[in-house]
CSV table of C-alpha atoms in Angstrom, one decimal:
chain,number,residue,atom,x,y,z
P,1,MET,CA,-4.7,18.0,-11.7
P,2,ASP,CA,-2.9,19.7,-8.9
P,3,ALA,CA,-1.0,17.6,-6.4
P,4,LEU,CA,-3.0,16.5,-3.4
P,5,PRO,CA,-2.1,18.5,-0.3
P,6,GLY,CA,-2.4,17.6,3.4
P,7,LEU,CA,-0.7,14.1,3.6
P,8,PRO,CA,2.3,14.5,6.0
P,9,PHE,CA,4.0,11.2,5.1
P,10,ASP,CA,7.0,10.3,7.3
P,11,ASN,CA,8.1,6.9,6.0
P,12,SER,CA,10.4,4.5,7.9
P,13,TYR,CA,9.7,1.0,6.5
P,14,ALA,CA,10.5,2.1,3.0
P,15,LYS,CA,14.0,3.0,4.2
P,16,LEU,CA,14.8,-0.7,5.0
P,17,PRO,CA,16.6,-2.7,2.4
P,18,GLU,CA,14.9,-3.4,-0.9
P,19,ARG,CA,14.4,-7.1,-0.1
P,20,PHE,CA,11.8,-6.2,2.5
P,21,TYR,CA,9.3,-5.1,-0.1
P,22,ALA,CA,8.6,-4.3,-3.8
P,23,ARG,CA,8.2,-0.8,-5.0
P,24,LEU,CA,5.2,-0.2,-7.2
P,25,VAL,CA,2.3,2.1,-7.6
P,26,PRO,CA,-1.4,1.0,-7.3
P,27,THR,CA,-3.2,0.1,-10.5
P,28,PRO,CA,-5.7,2.8,-11.5
P,29,VAL,CA,-9.4,2.0,-11.7
P,30,ALA,CA,-12.1,3.2,-14.1
P,31,ALA,CA,-14.5,5.3,-12.1
P,32,PRO,CA,-13.7,5.7,-8.4
P,33,ARG,CA,-16.6,6.8,-6.1
P,34,LEU,CA,-16.2,7.6,-2.4
P,35,VAL,CA,-18.6,5.4,-0.3
P,36,LYS,CA,-17.4,6.3,3.2
P,37,LEU,CA,-14.8,8.5,4.7
P,38,ASN,CA,-14.0,8.2,8.4
P,39,GLU,CA,-13.7,11.9,9.2
P,40,ALA,CA,-13.0,11.4,12.9
P,41,LEU,CA,-10.1,9.1,12.1
P,42,ALA,CA,-8.8,11.4,9.4
P,43,LEU,CA,-8.6,14.2,11.9
P,44,GLN,CA,-6.9,12.0,14.4
P,45,LEU,CA,-4.3,11.2,11.7
P,46,GLY,CA,-3.7,14.9,11.1
P,47,LEU,CA,-5.4,14.7,7.6
P,48,ASP,CA,-7.9,17.1,6.1
P,49,PRO,CA,-11.2,15.3,5.5
P,50,GLY,CA,-12.2,17.8,2.9
P,51,ALA,CA,-9.1,17.2,0.9
P,52,LEU,CA,-9.6,13.4,1.1
P,53,ALA,CA,-13.2,13.7,0.0
P,54,SER,CA,-12.3,16.0,-3.0
P,55,PRO,CA,-12.0,14.5,-6.5
P,56,GLU,CA,-8.2,14.5,-6.1
P,57,GLY,CA,-8.5,12.8,-2.7
P,58,VAL,CA,-10.8,10.1,-4.0
P,59,GLU,CA,-8.3,9.5,-6.8
P,60,MET,CA,-5.6,8.8,-4.2
P,61,LEU,CA,-7.9,6.6,-2.1
P,62,ALA,CA,-8.7,4.5,-5.2
P,63,GLY,CA,-5.0,4.2,-6.2
P,64,ASN,CA,-5.3,6.4,-9.3
P,65,ARG,CA,-2.9,9.1,-8.0
P,66,VAL,CA,0.1,9.0,-5.8
P,67,ALA,CA,0.3,11.8,-3.3
P,68,PRO,CA,3.5,13.7,-2.7
P,69,GLY,CA,5.6,12.1,-0.1
P,70,SER,CA,4.1,8.6,-0.6
P,71,GLU,CA,6.5,5.8,-1.3
P,72,PRO,CA,4.2,2.9,-2.4
P,73,ILE,CA,5.4,-0.5,-1.5
P,74,ALA,CA,4.0,-4.1,-1.2
P,75,LEU,CA,5.5,-5.8,1.9
P,76,ALA,CA,7.1,-9.2,1.7
P,77,TYR,CA,6.2,-11.9,4.3
P,78,ALA,CA,5.7,-15.6,4.7
P,79,GLY,CA,3.3,-17.5,6.9
P,80,HIS,CA,1.8,-20.7,8.2
P,81,GLN,CA,-1.7,-21.0,6.7
P,82,PHE,CA,-3.8,-23.5,8.5
P,83,GLY,CA,-0.6,-25.0,9.8
P,84,ASN,CA,1.2,-25.3,6.5
P,85,PHE,CA,4.2,-23.1,5.9
P,86,VAL,CA,4.3,-21.0,2.7
P,87,PRO,CA,7.7,-19.3,2.4
P,88,GLN,CA,6.5,-16.4,0.3
P,89,LEU,CA,3.1,-14.7,0.6
P,90,GLY,CA,3.4,-10.9,0.8
P,91,ASP,CA,0.9,-8.1,0.0
P,92,GLY,CA,-0.9,-9.7,-2.9
P,93,ARG,CA,-3.6,-7.1,-3.2
P,94,ALA,CA,-2.4,-4.3,-0.9
P,95,ILE,CA,0.0,-1.4,-1.2
P,96,LEU,CA,1.4,0.6,1.7
P,97,LEU,CA,1.2,4.3,0.7
P,98,GLY,CA,3.3,5.5,3.6
P,99,GLU,CA,3.3,6.4,7.2
P,100,VAL,CA,2.0,9.4,9.1
P,101,VAL,CA,2.4,10.4,12.8
P,102,ASP,CA,-1.0,11.0,14.3
P,103,GLY,CA,-2.1,13.6,16.9
P,104,ASP,CA,-1.0,11.4,19.7
P,105,GLY,CA,2.5,11.0,18.3
P,106,ARG,CA,1.9,7.4,17.1
P,107,ARG,CA,3.2,6.3,13.7
P,108,ARG,CA,0.5,4.8,11.6
P,109,ASP,CA,0.5,3.0,8.2
P,110,ILE,CA,-1.9,4.1,5.5
P,111,GLN,CA,-2.5,1.2,3.1
P,112,LEU,CA,-4.8,0.5,0.1
P,113,LYS,CA,-6.4,-2.9,0.1
P,114,GLY,CA,-7.7,-4.1,-3.3
P,115,SER,CA,-5.4,-1.8,-5.2
P,116,GLY,CA,-4.2,-4.2,-7.9
P,117,PRO,CA,-1.7,-6.9,-8.5
P,118,THR,CA,1.8,-6.9,-7.0
P,119,PRO,CA,4.8,-9.3,-7.3
P,120,PHE,CA,3.2,-11.2,-4.4
P,121,SER,CA,-0.2,-11.8,-6.0
P,122,ARG,CA,0.4,-15.4,-7.1
P,123,ASN,CA,-1.6,-14.9,-10.3
P,124,GLY,CA,-4.4,-13.1,-8.5
P,125,ASP,CA,-6.0,-9.9,-9.7
P,126,GLY,CA,-5.1,-7.9,-6.6
P,127,ARG,CA,-8.6,-6.6,-6.3
P,128,ALA,CA,-11.3,-6.7,-3.7
P,129,ALA,CA,-15.1,-6.8,-3.9
P,130,VAL,CA,-17.3,-4.3,-2.2
P,131,GLY,CA,-18.7,-6.8,0.2
P,132,PRO,CA,-15.4,-7.8,1.9
P,133,VAL,CA,-14.3,-4.2,1.9
P,134,LEU,CA,-17.4,-3.0,3.7
P,135,ARG,CA,-17.3,-6.0,6.1
P,136,GLU,CA,-13.8,-5.0,7.2
P,137,TYR,CA,-14.9,-1.4,7.5
P,138,ILE,CA,-17.8,-2.4,9.7
P,139,VAL,CA,-16.1,-4.9,11.9
P,140,SER,CA,-12.8,-3.1,12.4
P,141,GLU,CA,-14.6,0.1,13.4
P,142,ALA,CA,-16.9,-1.9,15.7
P,143,MET,CA,-13.8,-3.4,17.4
P,144,ALA,CA,-12.3,0.0,17.9
P,145,ALA,CA,-15.6,1.2,19.5
P,146,LEU,CA,-15.4,-1.8,21.8
P,147,GLY,CA,-11.9,-0.7,22.9
P,148,ILE,CA,-10.1,-3.7,21.3
P,149,PRO,CA,-6.8,-3.0,19.6
P,150,THR,CA,-7.4,-3.1,15.8
P,151,THR,CA,-6.5,-1.8,12.4
P,152,ARG,CA,-8.9,0.9,11.4
P,153,SER,CA,-10.8,1.8,8.2
P,154,LEU,CA,-10.2,5.3,6.8
P,155,ALA,CA,-12.2,5.1,3.6
P,156,ALA,CA,-14.1,2.8,1.2
P,157,VAL,CA,-14.2,3.6,-2.5
P,158,THR,CA,-15.9,1.7,-5.3
P,159,THR,CA,-14.0,1.3,-8.5
P,160,GLY,CA,-16.6,1.3,-11.2
P,161,GLU,CA,-15.1,-2.0,-12.4
P,162,PRO,CA,-16.3,-5.6,-11.9
P,163,ILE,CA,-14.2,-8.3,-10.4
P,164,TRP,CA,-14.7,-12.0,-10.8
P,165,ARG,CA,-14.9,-14.6,-8.1
P,166,ASP,CA,-17.7,-17.2,-8.3
P,167,GLY,CA,-19.5,-14.6,-10.4
P,168,GLU,CA,-19.3,-10.9,-11.2
P,169,LEU,CA,-19.0,-8.5,-8.2
P,170,PRO,CA,-18.6,-4.8,-7.9
P,171,GLY,CA,-15.0,-3.8,-7.0
P,172,ALA,CA,-13.8,-1.6,-4.2
P,173,VAL,CA,-10.7,-0.4,-2.4
P,174,LEU,CA,-10.3,-0.1,1.4
P,175,THR,CA,-8.0,2.4,2.9
P,176,ARG,CA,-6.7,0.7,6.1
P,177,VAL,CA,-4.8,2.3,8.9
P,178,ALA,CA,-2.5,0.2,11.2
P,179,SER,CA,0.2,0.8,13.8
P,180,SER,CA,2.2,-1.2,11.3
P,181,HIS,CA,1.6,-4.1,8.9
P,182,ILE,CA,4.5,-6.2,10.3
P,183,ARG,CA,3.5,-9.7,11.1
P,184,VAL,CA,4.9,-12.9,12.5
P,185,GLY,CA,5.1,-13.9,8.9
P,186,THR,CA,7.4,-11.0,8.1
P,187,PHE,CA,9.9,-12.5,10.5
P,188,GLN,CA,9.3,-15.9,9.0
P,189,PHE,CA,10.1,-14.6,5.5
P,190,PHE,CA,13.6,-13.8,6.5
P,191,ALA,CA,14.1,-16.7,8.9
P,192,ALA,CA,13.2,-19.2,6.1
P,193,ARG,CA,16.0,-17.6,4.0
P,194,GLY,CA,18.6,-17.7,6.8
P,195,ASP,CA,18.9,-13.9,6.5
P,196,THR,CA,20.0,-13.1,10.0
P,197,GLU,CA,21.0,-9.6,9.0
P,198,ALA,CA,17.4,-8.8,7.8
P,199,LEU,CA,16.0,-10.4,11.0
P,200,ARG,CA,18.1,-8.1,13.1
P,201,LEU,CA,17.2,-5.0,11.0
P,202,LEU,CA,13.5,-6.0,11.2
P,203,ALA,CA,13.6,-6.6,15.0
P,204,ASP,CA,15.4,-3.3,15.6
P,205,HIS,CA,12.8,-1.5,13.5
P,206,VAL,CA,10.0,-3.1,15.5
P,207,ILE,CA,11.6,-2.2,18.8
P,208,ALA,CA,12.1,1.4,17.7
P,209,ARG,CA,8.5,1.7,16.4
P,210,HIS,CA,6.5,-0.4,18.9
P,211,TYR,CA,8.6,-1.4,21.9
P,212,PRO,CA,11.2,1.3,22.6
P,213,GLU,CA,11.5,0.1,26.2
P,214,ALA,CA,13.4,-2.9,24.8
P,215,ARG,CA,16.3,-0.7,23.7
P,216,GLU,CA,17.2,0.0,27.3
P,217,SER,CA,17.6,-3.7,28.1
P,218,ALA,CA,20.8,-5.8,27.9
P,219,GLU,CA,18.6,-8.4,26.1
P,220,PRO,CA,16.5,-6.3,23.7
P,221,TYR,CA,15.3,-9.2,21.6
P,222,ARG,CA,14.2,-11.1,24.7
P,223,VAL,CA,12.2,-8.1,25.9
P,224,LEU,CA,10.7,-7.8,22.4
P,225,PHE,CA,9.5,-11.4,22.5
P,226,GLU,CA,8.1,-10.8,26.0
P,227,ALA,CA,6.3,-7.7,24.9
P,228,VAL,CA,4.7,-9.2,21.8
P,229,ILE,CA,3.5,-12.2,23.9
P,230,ALA,CA,1.9,-10.0,26.5
P,231,ARG,CA,0.1,-8.0,23.8
P,232,GLN,CA,-1.1,-11.0,21.9
P,233,ALA,CA,-2.3,-12.8,25.0
P,234,ALA,CA,-4.3,-9.7,26.1
P,235,LEU,CA,-5.7,-9.3,22.6
P,236,VAL,CA,-7.0,-12.8,22.3
P,237,ALA,CA,-8.5,-12.6,25.7
P,238,ARG,CA,-10.4,-9.5,24.7
P,239,TRP,CA,-11.7,-11.3,21.6
P,240,LEU,CA,-13.1,-14.0,23.8
P,241,LEU,CA,-14.7,-11.5,26.1
P,242,VAL,CA,-16.9,-10.2,23.4
P,243,GLY,CA,-17.5,-13.5,21.5
P,244,PHE,CA,-15.4,-12.6,18.5
P,245,ILE,CA,-14.0,-15.2,16.2
P,246,HIS,CA,-11.2,-14.1,13.9
P,247,GLY,CA,-11.6,-17.1,11.6
P,248,VAL,CA,-8.2,-17.2,10.0
P,249,MET,CA,-5.4,-16.9,12.6
P,250,ASN,CA,-2.5,-17.7,10.3
P,251,THR,CA,0.9,-16.4,11.3
P,252,ASP,CA,0.7,-13.8,8.4
P,253,ASN,CA,-2.4,-12.5,10.2
P,254,CYS,CA,-0.7,-12.1,13.5
P,255,SER,CA,0.3,-8.5,14.1
P,256,ILE,CA,3.6,-7.8,15.9
P,257,ALA,CA,2.0,-4.6,17.2
P,258,GLY,CA,-0.8,-6.6,18.9
P,259,GLU,CA,-3.7,-5.4,16.8
P,260,THR,CA,-6.5,-7.3,15.2
P,261,ILE,CA,-5.7,-7.5,11.5
P,262,ASP,CA,-7.2,-8.9,8.4
P,263,TYR,CA,-11.0,-9.2,8.8
P,264,GLY,CA,-11.9,-12.0,6.4
P,265,PRO,CA,-14.1,-14.9,7.6
P,266,CYS,CA,-14.7,-13.3,11.0
P,267,ALA,CA,-17.9,-13.0,13.0
P,268,PHE,CA,-19.4,-12.5,16.5
P,269,MET,CA,-21.2,-15.4,18.1
P,270,ASP,CA,-24.9,-15.3,18.8
P,271,ALA,CA,-25.7,-18.4,20.9
P,272,TYR,CA,-22.6,-19.3,23.0
P,273,ASN,CA,-20.8,-22.4,21.8
P,274,PRO,CA,-17.0,-22.7,22.3
P,275,GLU,CA,-16.6,-24.8,19.2
P,276,THR,CA,-18.2,-22.2,16.9
P,277,VAL,CA,-16.5,-21.8,13.5
P,278,PHE,CA,-17.4,-19.2,10.9
P,279,SER,CA,-14.8,-19.6,8.2
P,280,SER,CA,-16.0,-21.5,5.2
P,281,ILE,CA,-12.4,-22.8,4.7
P,282,ASP,CA,-11.8,-23.9,8.3
P,283,GLN,CA,-13.1,-27.5,7.8
P,284,GLN,CA,-11.3,-28.9,10.8
P,285,GLY,CA,-12.2,-26.1,13.3
P,286,ARG,CA,-8.6,-25.1,13.8
P,287,TYR,CA,-9.6,-21.5,14.4
P,288,ALA,CA,-12.8,-22.1,16.4
P,289,TYR,CA,-13.7,-19.6,19.1
P,290,ALA,CA,-12.2,-21.7,22.0
P,291,HIS,CA,-9.1,-22.6,20.1
P,292,GLN,CA,-7.9,-19.1,19.6
P,293,PRO,CA,-5.7,-18.9,22.7
P,294,SER,CA,-3.9,-22.1,21.8
P,295,ILE,CA,-3.5,-20.9,18.2
P,296,ALA,CA,-2.1,-17.6,19.4
P,297,HIS,CA,0.4,-19.5,21.6
P,298,TRP,CA,1.3,-21.7,18.5
P,299,ASN,CA,1.8,-18.6,16.4
P,300,LEU,CA,4.0,-17.0,19.0
P,301,ALA,CA,6.1,-20.1,19.2
P,302,ARG,CA,6.8,-19.7,15.5
P,303,PHE,CA,7.8,-16.1,16.2
P,304,GLY,CA,10.2,-17.3,18.9
P,305,GLU,CA,11.8,-19.6,16.4
P,306,THR,CA,12.6,-16.7,14.1
P,307,LEU,CA,14.3,-14.8,17.0
P,308,LEU,CA,16.6,-17.7,18.0
P,309,PRO,CA,19.7,-16.3,16.1
P,310,LEU,CA,19.1,-13.0,18.0
P,311,LEU,CA,18.5,-14.3,21.5
P,312,ALA,CA,21.9,-15.9,22.0
P,313,GLU,CA,24.9,-17.1,19.9
P,314,ASP,CA,24.6,-20.5,21.5
P,315,SER,CA,21.7,-22.3,20.0
P,316,ASP,CA,20.8,-24.3,23.1
P,317,LYS,CA,20.8,-21.1,25.2
P,318,ALA,CA,18.7,-19.3,22.6
P,319,LEU,CA,16.2,-22.2,22.7
P,320,ALA,CA,16.0,-22.1,26.5
P,321,ILE,CA,15.4,-18.4,26.5
P,322,ALA,CA,12.7,-18.7,23.9
P,323,ASN,CA,10.9,-21.5,25.7
P,324,GLU,CA,11.1,-19.6,29.0
P,325,VAL,CA,9.6,-16.5,27.5
P,326,LEU,CA,6.9,-18.5,25.6
P,327,GLY,CA,6.0,-20.0,28.9
P,328,THR,CA,4.7,-16.6,30.1
P,329,PHE,CA,1.8,-16.6,27.6
P,330,ARG,CA,-0.6,-18.6,29.7
P,331,GLN,CA,-0.3,-16.4,32.8
P,332,HIS,CA,-0.8,-13.2,30.7
P,333,TYR,CA,-3.8,-14.7,28.9
P,334,VAL,CA,-5.5,-16.2,32.0
P,335,ALA,CA,-5.0,-12.9,33.9
P,336,ALA,CA,-6.6,-10.9,31.1
P,337,LEU,CA,-9.4,-13.4,30.6
P,338,ILE,CA,-10.4,-13.9,34.3
P,339,GLY,CA,-10.0,-10.2,35.0
P,340,GLY,CA,-12.3,-9.5,32.1
P,341,LEU,CA,-14.9,-12.1,33.2
P,342,ARG,CA,-14.9,-10.7,36.7
P,343,ARG,CA,-15.8,-7.3,35.3
P,344,LYS,CA,-18.5,-8.8,33.0
P,345,LEU,CA,-20.0,-10.5,36.1
P,346,GLY,CA,-19.9,-7.3,38.3
P,347,LEU,CA,-17.1,-8.6,40.5
P,348,PHE,CA,-14.6,-6.0,41.7
P,349,SER,CA,-12.6,-8.1,44.2
P,350,GLU,CA,-10.8,-11.4,43.6
P,351,GLU,CA,-11.8,-14.7,45.0
P,352,GLU,CA,-10.4,-18.1,44.3
P,353,GLY,CA,-13.7,-19.5,42.9
P,354,ASP,CA,-14.3,-16.7,40.4
P,355,ALA,CA,-12.9,-18.6,37.4
P,356,ALA,CA,-15.1,-21.6,38.1
P,357,LEU,CA,-18.2,-19.4,38.6
P,358,ALA,CA,-17.6,-17.8,35.2
P,359,GLN,CA,-16.9,-21.1,33.5
P,360,ASP,CA,-20.0,-22.6,35.0
P,361,LEU,CA,-22.1,-19.8,33.5
P,362,LEU,CA,-20.5,-20.4,30.1
P,363,ASN,CA,-21.3,-24.1,30.4
P,364,ALA,CA,-24.9,-23.2,31.3
P,365,MET,CA,-25.0,-20.9,28.3
P,366,THR,CA,-23.8,-23.7,26.0
P,367,ASP,CA,-26.4,-26.1,27.4
P,368,GLY,CA,-29.1,-23.4,27.2
P,369,GLN,CA,-28.0,-22.1,23.8
P,370,ALA,CA,-28.1,-18.6,25.3
P,371,ASP,CA,-27.0,-15.6,23.4
P,372,PHE,CA,-23.5,-14.6,24.5
P,373,THR,CA,-23.9,-10.8,24.3
P,374,LEU,CA,-27.4,-10.5,25.7
P,375,THR,CA,-26.7,-12.8,28.6
P,376,PHE,CA,-24.0,-10.6,30.0
P,377,ARG,CA,-25.8,-7.4,29.2
P,378,ARG,CA,-29.0,-8.5,31.0
P,379,LEU,CA,-27.0,-9.7,33.9
P,380,GLY,CA,-26.1,-6.1,34.5
P,381,ASP,CA,-29.8,-5.3,34.9
P,382,ALA,CA,-30.2,-8.4,37.1
P,383,ALA,CA,-27.3,-7.2,39.3
P,384,ALA,CA,-29.3,-4.1,40.1
P,385,ASP,CA,-32.8,-5.6,40.3
P,386,PRO,CA,-33.5,-9.3,40.9
P,387,ALA,CA,-36.8,-8.8,39.0
P,388,ALA,CA,-34.7,-8.7,35.9
P,389,ASP,CA,-33.6,-12.3,36.4
P,390,ALA,CA,-36.4,-13.5,34.2
P,391,GLY,CA,-35.1,-11.5,31.3
P,392,VAL,CA,-31.8,-13.5,31.5
P,393,ARG,CA,-33.5,-16.8,32.1
P,394,ARG,CA,-35.5,-16.4,28.9
P,395,LEU,CA,-32.3,-16.6,26.9
P,396,PHE,CA,-31.7,-20.1,28.2
P,397,ASP,CA,-34.7,-21.5,26.4
P,398,ASN,CA,-33.1,-24.8,25.6
P,399,LYS,CA,-32.3,-25.5,29.3
P,400,PRO,CA,-33.4,-22.8,31.7
P,401,GLU,CA,-32.7,-24.9,34.7
P,402,ALA,CA,-29.0,-24.5,33.9
P,403,PHE,CA,-29.3,-20.8,34.7
P,404,ASP,CA,-31.5,-21.5,37.7
P,405,ASP,CA,-28.7,-23.7,39.2
P,406,TRP,CA,-26.1,-21.0,38.6
P,407,LEU,CA,-28.0,-17.9,39.7
P,408,PRO,CA,-27.9,-18.4,43.5
P,409,ARG,CA,-24.1,-18.9,43.5
P,410,TRP,CA,-23.7,-15.6,41.6
P,411,ARG,CA,-26.0,-13.8,44.0
P,412,GLU,CA,-24.1,-15.1,46.9
P,413,ARG,CA,-20.8,-13.9,45.4
P,414,LEU,CA,-22.3,-10.5,44.6
P,415,ALA,CA,-23.3,-10.2,48.3
P,416,ARG,CA,-19.6,-10.1,49.3
P,417,GLU,CA,-19.0,-7.1,47.1
P,418,SER,CA,-19.2,-3.6,48.5
P,419,GLN,CA,-20.6,-1.7,45.5
P,420,ASP,CA,-24.2,-0.6,45.5
P,421,ALA,CA,-26.5,-2.0,42.9
P,422,ALA,CA,-26.7,1.0,40.7
P,423,SER,CA,-22.9,1.4,40.5
P,424,ARG,CA,-22.5,-2.3,39.7
P,425,ARG,CA,-25.1,-2.1,36.9
P,426,THR,CA,-23.3,1.0,35.4
P,427,ALA,CA,-19.9,-0.8,35.6
P,428,MET,CA,-21.3,-4.0,34.0
P,429,HIS,CA,-22.9,-2.1,31.2
P,430,ALA,CA,-19.7,-0.3,30.5
P,431,VAL,CA,-18.0,-3.6,29.6
P,432,ASN,CA,-20.9,-5.7,28.3
P,433,PRO,CA,-21.9,-4.3,24.9
P,434,LEU,CA,-25.5,-4.2,23.8
P,435,TYR,CA,-24.8,-3.8,20.1
P,436,ILE,CA,-22.3,-5.9,18.2
P,437,PRO,CA,-22.0,-6.5,14.4
P,438,ARG,CA,-24.6,-9.3,14.3
P,439,ASN,CA,-23.9,-11.5,11.4
P,440,HIS,CA,-27.3,-11.1,9.8
P,441,ARG,CA,-27.2,-7.3,10.1
P,442,VAL,CA,-23.8,-7.2,8.5
P,443,GLU,CA,-24.9,-9.5,5.6
P,444,LEU,CA,-28.0,-7.4,5.0
P,445,ALA,CA,-25.9,-4.3,4.8
P,446,LEU,CA,-23.4,-5.9,2.4
P,447,ALA,CA,-26.2,-7.3,0.2
P,448,ALA,CA,-27.9,-4.0,-0.1
P,449,ALA,CA,-24.6,-2.3,-1.1
P,450,ALA,CA,-23.5,-5.0,-3.6
P,451,GLU,CA,-26.8,-5.7,-5.2
P,452,ARG,CA,-28.6,-2.4,-5.2
P,453,GLU,CA,-25.9,0.2,-4.4
P,454,ASP,CA,-27.9,1.0,-1.3
P,455,TYR,CA,-25.5,2.1,1.4
P,456,ALA,CA,-28.2,3.3,3.9
P,457,PRO,CA,-28.1,0.0,5.9
P,458,PHE,CA,-24.3,0.2,6.0
P,459,GLU,CA,-24.4,3.7,7.3
P,460,GLU,CA,-27.1,3.0,9.9
P,461,LEU,CA,-25.2,-0.1,11.2
P,462,LEU,CA,-22.0,2.0,11.6
P,463,THR,CA,-24.0,4.6,13.6
P,464,VAL,CA,-25.4,1.9,15.9
P,465,LEU,CA,-22.0,0.2,16.4
P,466,ALA,CA,-20.2,3.5,17.1
P,467,LYS,CA,-21.7,3.4,20.6
P,468,PRO,CA,-21.9,-0.3,21.5
P,469,PHE,CA,-22.5,0.2,25.3
P,470,GLU,CA,-25.1,2.9,25.1
P,471,GLU,CA,-28.8,1.8,24.9
P,472,ARG,CA,-30.7,4.0,22.5
P,473,PRO,CA,-34.5,4.0,21.9
P,474,GLY,CA,-35.5,2.7,18.5
P,475,LEU,CA,-32.5,0.4,18.0
P,476,GLU,CA,-33.9,-2.6,19.8
P,477,ALA,CA,-33.7,-4.8,16.7
P,478,TYR,CA,-30.0,-4.3,16.4
P,479,ALA,CA,-29.5,-5.9,19.8
P,480,GLU,CA,-31.3,-9.1,18.9
P,481,PRO,CA,-29.8,-12.2,17.4
P,482,ALA,CA,-30.7,-13.4,14.0
P,483,PRO,CA,-34.1,-14.9,13.3
P,484,PRO,CA,-33.9,-18.7,12.6
P,485,ASP,CA,-34.2,-18.1,8.8
P,486,GLN,CA,-31.4,-15.5,8.8
P,487,GLY,CA,-28.6,-17.3,10.6
P,488,VAL,CA,-25.2,-16.9,8.9
P,489,TYR,CA,-22.9,-19.8,9.8
P,490,ARG,CA,-20.1,-19.4,7.3
P,491,THR,CA,-18.2,-16.3,6.0
P,492,PHE,CA,-15.6,-16.0,3.4
P,493,CYS,CA,-12.3,-14.3,3.1
P,494,GLY,CA,-13.2,-12.5,-0.2
P,495,THR,CA,-9.8,-12.8,-1.8
């Protein structure tokens, strides 16, 4: 076959020393078949969708061919997994093909996930099943449509080969796009080895790639730490504002670029409960919905520990700097969360009691077992027309009086805003989605694909989620929570 054209790789991470990664090519598969190509993303990346969808392109997306300019590597990293430190993890089933510079001038990684064993596989097969691949495709693209920083999905390819977990499953490969795949765990890998030279090289690489403003500072590594904290605090706040639960916030799943990465046991809440857990392996609720801010803070503390040799030569001074910077997390997070809650409630000015007003609504939602997404969405209608109050109240079927007690306070607060009702409704609907990846809808799409090779539910769900804020006739069922017999309470990482 001819070489595959149209992939303008411009690799930088592969130029770092060899101890940062392992060089290897993906393991070929038997019969690759393209399930989904994200043509809009391909164009944004400067890639030719036609070339990617060609037989040669599908061979590359499956790992059977290496495109010109690609320098395939598996990245080394460590990480705290559920609080326990593992000094070597790394890309056990993923290979970075290379980097491209997109139409906006941003450098983006192109990685194959499920592309075979690597030196970091720890006796695993390095493969992925079609279910987890399509789950990541669905949820990552839904997050992008919601405006939340995230890795993206460029393509999903089935392999024509089975993989074995609890039973036989069809195999697949995901092509993932990220601003980078550098994690807190990447820094931990070198810190655990006392490799200060590598830490400095890695930090300088991150600054050049993600935080160039730090280069102008007399304390570049302090500015780097400050910037990563600000991005992570804002990211986690945005998760909470849409009811998203990552499920496995290990330090190796904490992106230095501030993107949501590694969609394993993740889900969106239906009924609001701050202690909601979806991960089948999170037995203690470490990564429950309401714990995510404190876990992000904990992960960033681990990042700060790795930077200590770079922050100052004197260890006491370095620790003082790290603690001072880490102390800014809460103000960044609270500002992002309260600002977002104000927008969700239709408040455009700031008053001292706004945080309490929002928290009291959340408490009422917990008592009433009200659906998180629909409550905020219907409040937008109620903000324009009090006759719509009843539609919100019906969601609090376990304790409607909790909503009744809160409603007059919200009305009183809205009365002090200057916007007209129609403008307020429009603004609220622009931040309160109607369609999210409801767990039961995701599971139905994955089951159809894995059990019957029927990708129509997957395609339809993607179409709905591409415009999460826009109400469309005929899609009412996609806005509804799961029926009682279809509730999905645990999800799995699929490794």
